[in-house]
Amino acid sequence: MANRRPSLAGTSALRGRRTESALLDNVVAAVRQGESHTLLLLGEAGVGKTALLDYLSEAASDLQVARAVGVESEMELGFAGLHQMCAPMLERVARLPAPQRDALEIVFGLSEGTAPDPFLVGLGVLSLLSDVADERPLLCVVDDAQWLDQASARTLAFVARRLRAEPVGLVFAAREAGDALRELPQLELRGLPDQDARALLARAIPGRLDDRVRERIVAETRGNPLALLELPRGASAAELAGGFEIPVGGDLSGRIEDRYLGRVTALPEATQRLMLLAAADPAGDAALVWRAARRLGIETSALTPAEDADLLEIGARVRFRHPLVRSAVYRQAPLGARRSTHEALAQESDPELDADRRAWHRALAAAGPDEDVAAELEHSAGRAQTRGGLAAAAAFLERAVALTVDPARRARRALAAAQAKHQAGAPDAALTLLANAQAGPLDPLQRAQGELLRAQITFTSRRGSNAPPLLLDAAKQLEPLDATLARETYLEALMAAQFAGRLADGAALKVAEAARAAPPSPTLRAPDLLLDGLAVMITEGHRAAAPFLKGALNVFRAGDIAANGGFRWLWLAEEAAIEMWDHDTWCELAALEIELVRDAGALTVLPLALSANIAAQIFAGELVAAASLIDEVEIAAEATGSRLAPYGSLMLAAWRGREADLAGLTEETLNEVMSRGEGIGVSTTQWANALLHNGLGQYGTALGAAEQVLDPPGGRLDATINWALPELIEAAARSGHAERAHDALEQLSEMTGAAGTDWALAVEARSRALLSEHDGAEELYREAIERLGRTRVRGEHARAHLVYGEWLRREGRRKDARAQLRTAHRMFARMGMGAFAERASRELQATGETVRKRRAETRDDLTAQEWQIARLARDGLSNPEIGARLFLSPRTVEWHLRKVFSKLGIHSRRELAAALPVSEPQLTPA
């Protein structure tokens, strides 16, 4: 390419790349000024991505520059690319918070331990880069990102999305974005303009070039710089003058590779063998290549022709002129030559320090099935799993399957490989391996485990109505083989049935009936009590199930959580607490689940755990805290790539009384959940709409929504049924459908009487009061208020004051009504429950009292993330702790806090408690 003296001070850019060079100059300038910047350069092979990255690195000569290159043959080796990037920084790992430090030390092989969560690794890399950049701005450059191993790609994409206020730039170059990098800001590179292409071609071909041939080359290469430079090489003058032929269409990178191959095959045989050795070693380990070369009888002089041809250099590391040279060399080599090359590399690899690469080379050297190699691969898979390299573990196991002779052992390894592929997020490959395993001689337990895996893949892929029957079948198969695993599978089936809900064709009832008929557990653990309780509740009702469910909840609260499955069953335990109207236990278990998930680094479970806590906080009237948790769900879901319907946002919009917001969320949720058969999403939207319209006083609409939640009746594990019954009773009572309200009250009483908590009995009393007359109603209203006053369910408490005040006004007791309505209005306003506050306001006005709006203040202009960070800082969390919670670096947290202080007019954390309002601005009584 053209003159290249890149800097930021008016120098010339790459030929034909002035716009792109200017954009990269801006990246460097932004990082130099303390800002973060991320960019993905996309383009076909040879279009100039590497040249632009070189330009970028030279332009950033005053910054720290860290580079990594994706290597095609390393794609199955977990965190290989990340290790390239971070190797010079590893001495700083000890300065990171303990969970992040431990995660990085494990994946980089610095210590032993269980596999860390991939996203805890991502947070550690984010903190590491931020720490390095504190010393001097940092630019990270990743070439051939399409060949990054999956773990590295996901980690670096995570970091790129979380960069905010750090002086860190992260620039990738790739032929295709791939799933991990797809959402990053992109710049697509195309061929050079014709004028620049002609000039570049003139430099590549000395002497005269036929004008027509030149124009055809420019057109057929589409201005691809590497093609313009490489394709004419070796062509005779006659070819260039008389019609230089390039096949029309086809893959340009393949044609460039063919040109490289032509140059390689012209080299001496010993040189070609040395180049094959270099191409077969993905690590670029020069010492290993030379040791293997000596084993094959290749002299060091064999390198000279490759260097003279500008195709390969071997110094401190092995470096090819272009990745296409590496792939051309490797792909053209005969299979026997590849095998002997890998055999030499395996024999020269250190069995202690580099056991995994040695196993991989041995596997590629094997001419046929080889049990010793397969066993070594199996051991390597275990080590890769320990370091968090799930994709590497799956690759080792998959290759071990191909090398295994014994059919039973082959089937067992195929099952293990399928499980690893599933954990690595490759469901299609997992299903293929599972089919191979199930075609072999599995024992009954293995066959049942295969069916369980198929069901788990179905559930995690869609969370829809297909999963419950598959999990049910797997549980039945496991019953005579492993009673404990069978009962746990029934619990998984109930969880799947809960998500499938009304769209599952009675799945919960079928699972419950089968679970009740299953053999009892040899030990009485909390999960067993939970399964018994949920199964009895679905089949016989709340009164029969209450002793089991309350017993399970007591064990979960007081027992050994690890012995009871850790956080695995806490989601269903929280469901049991809701069914027993036990808000305190619900809150306790929801908070415990988040704590355990975070301590374990199991961030993929975090969105679901947070959603349970959101609902508990909303019922407690803590809408601001719930909004912050919703932000955390979105951050965690983005980081983990999980799909979770916006349940928290639906509930929050309903309680806040935001009709337009809820309408949009309802449409979004229904479109999403109906496509995969996630019936719980349908019920949640209907309950949220019933709640909203009761708050708005639109009782006919509320009644229609609540009735949809309850249709079809019974046989479901669905908390929204509990919540919808009081909405239906209020809506029916206020819209003249007393008979329908009495039917719902009878159903509610069965639940609340079995629970016996203040929350349960208060909601029943309030609902019964709505259908009562005169003095009987007043006593029930007072009972509801008194009982709810002993709970943390503040929203329901305020509603009890509201309906009591409304009843008093209709009875003509305006003074008494004002007292109740003022209390309700004040509670709703403080909690940010807009629709109910407005309803209380209208009732107050009907008694002759006026209300006014509170004046808006600057503090209400905080963004959702600023609210979140300010709240956590107010609660005493440090910047690193807040960063770990929100997937941000401490520097970004500090940047947000400075903005918060400015908006609130304060100067320190100590002033946050007084400066932060308790809720959003709402109406207050005059």
PDB file of N, CA, C and O in Angstrom, residues 729 741-751 768:
ATOM      1  N   ILE A 729     -61.992  -9.822  42.266  1.00  0.00           N
ATOM      2  CA  ILE A 729     -63.039  -9.539  43.249  1.00  0.00           C
ATOM      3  C   ILE A 729     -63.332  -8.044  43.303  1.00  0.00           C
ATOM      4  O   ILE A 729     -64.498  -7.620  43.292  1.00  0.00           O
ATOM      5  N   ALA A 741     -67.834 -12.219  41.726  1.00  0.00           N
ATOM      6  CA  ALA A 741     -66.937 -11.868  42.820  1.00  0.00           C
ATOM      7  C   ALA A 741     -67.019 -12.885  43.948  1.00  0.00           C
ATOM      8  O   ALA A 741     -65.991 -13.268  44.542  1.00  0.00           O
ATOM      9  N   HIS A 742     -68.220 -13.347  44.291  1.00  0.00           N
ATOM     10  CA  HIS A 742     -68.372 -14.337  45.357  1.00  0.00           C
ATOM     11  C   HIS A 742     -67.700 -15.656  44.989  1.00  0.00           C
ATOM     12  O   HIS A 742     -67.087 -16.314  45.848  1.00  0.00           O
ATOM     13  N   ASP A 743     -67.797 -16.064  43.728  1.00  0.00           N
ATOM     14  CA  ASP A 743     -67.118 -17.297  43.293  1.00  0.00           C
ATOM     15  C   ASP A 743     -65.611 -17.174  43.476  1.00  0.00           C
ATOM     16  O   ASP A 743     -64.942 -18.108  43.952  1.00  0.00           O
ATOM     17  N   ALA A 744     -65.073 -16.047  43.083  1.00  0.00           N
ATOM     18  CA  ALA A 744     -63.628 -15.832  43.225  1.00  0.00           C
ATOM     19  C   ALA A 744     -63.221 -15.755  44.691  1.00  0.00           C
ATOM     20  O   ALA A 744     -62.140 -16.240  45.078  1.00  0.00           O
ATOM     21  N   LEU A 745     -64.088 -15.166  45.538  1.00  0.00           N
ATOM     22  CA  LEU A 745     -63.785 -15.084  46.961  1.00  0.00           C
ATOM     23  C   LEU A 745     -63.697 -16.470  47.580  1.00  0.00           C
ATOM     24  O   LEU A 745     -62.835 -16.735  48.433  1.00  0.00           O
ATOM     25  N   GLU A 746     -64.561 -17.366  47.172  1.00  0.00           N
ATOM     26  CA  GLU A 746     -64.505 -18.735  47.682  1.00  0.00           C
ATOM     27  C   GLU A 746     -63.182 -19.400  47.304  1.00  0.00           C
ATOM     28  O   GLU A 746     -62.559 -20.094  48.122  1.00  0.00           O
ATOM     29  N   GLN A 747     -62.737 -19.180  46.062  1.00  0.00           N
ATOM     30  CA  GLN A 747     -61.455 -19.750  45.622  1.00  0.00           C
ATOM     31  C   GLN A 747     -60.297 -19.123  46.396  1.00  0.00           C
ATOM     32  O   GLN A 747     -59.364 -19.811  46.808  1.00  0.00           O
ATOM     33  N   LEU A 748     -60.366 -17.815  46.607  1.00  0.00           N
ATOM     34  CA  LEU A 748     -59.312 -17.119  47.350  1.00  0.00           C
ATOM     35  C   LEU A 748     -59.247 -17.614  48.792  1.00  0.00           C
ATOM     36  O   LEU A 748     -58.146 -17.807  49.338  1.00  0.00           O
ATOM     37  N   SER A 749     -60.399 -17.827  49.403  1.00  0.00           N
ATOM     38  CA  SER A 749     -60.437 -18.217  50.813  1.00  0.00           C
ATOM     39  C   SER A 749     -59.757 -19.563  51.044  1.00  0.00           C
ATOM     40  O   SER A 749     -59.162 -19.795  52.106  1.00  0.00           O
ATOM     41  N   GLU A 750     -59.858 -20.477  50.068  1.00  0.00           N
ATOM     42  CA  GLU A 750     -59.184 -21.764  50.209  1.00  0.00           C
ATOM     43  C   GLU A 750     -57.678 -21.562  50.319  1.00  0.00           C
ATOM     44  O   GLU A 750     -57.001 -22.232  51.108  1.00  0.00           O
ATOM     45  N   MET A 751     -57.143 -20.628  49.550  1.00  0.00           N
ATOM     46  CA  MET A 751     -55.707 -20.345  49.578  1.00  0.00           C
ATOM     47  C   MET A 751     -55.305 -19.617  50.858  1.00  0.00           C
ATOM     48  O   MET A 751     -54.373 -20.016  51.558  1.00  0.00           O
ATOM     49  N   ARG A 768     -63.520  -9.600  51.180  1.00  0.00           N
ATOM     50  CA  ARG A 768     -64.845  -9.905  51.721  1.00  0.00           C
ATOM     51  C   ARG A 768     -65.593  -8.612  52.065  1.00  0.00           C
ATOM     52  O   ARG A 768     -66.829  -8.522  51.896  1.00  0.00           O
TER      53      ARG A 768
END
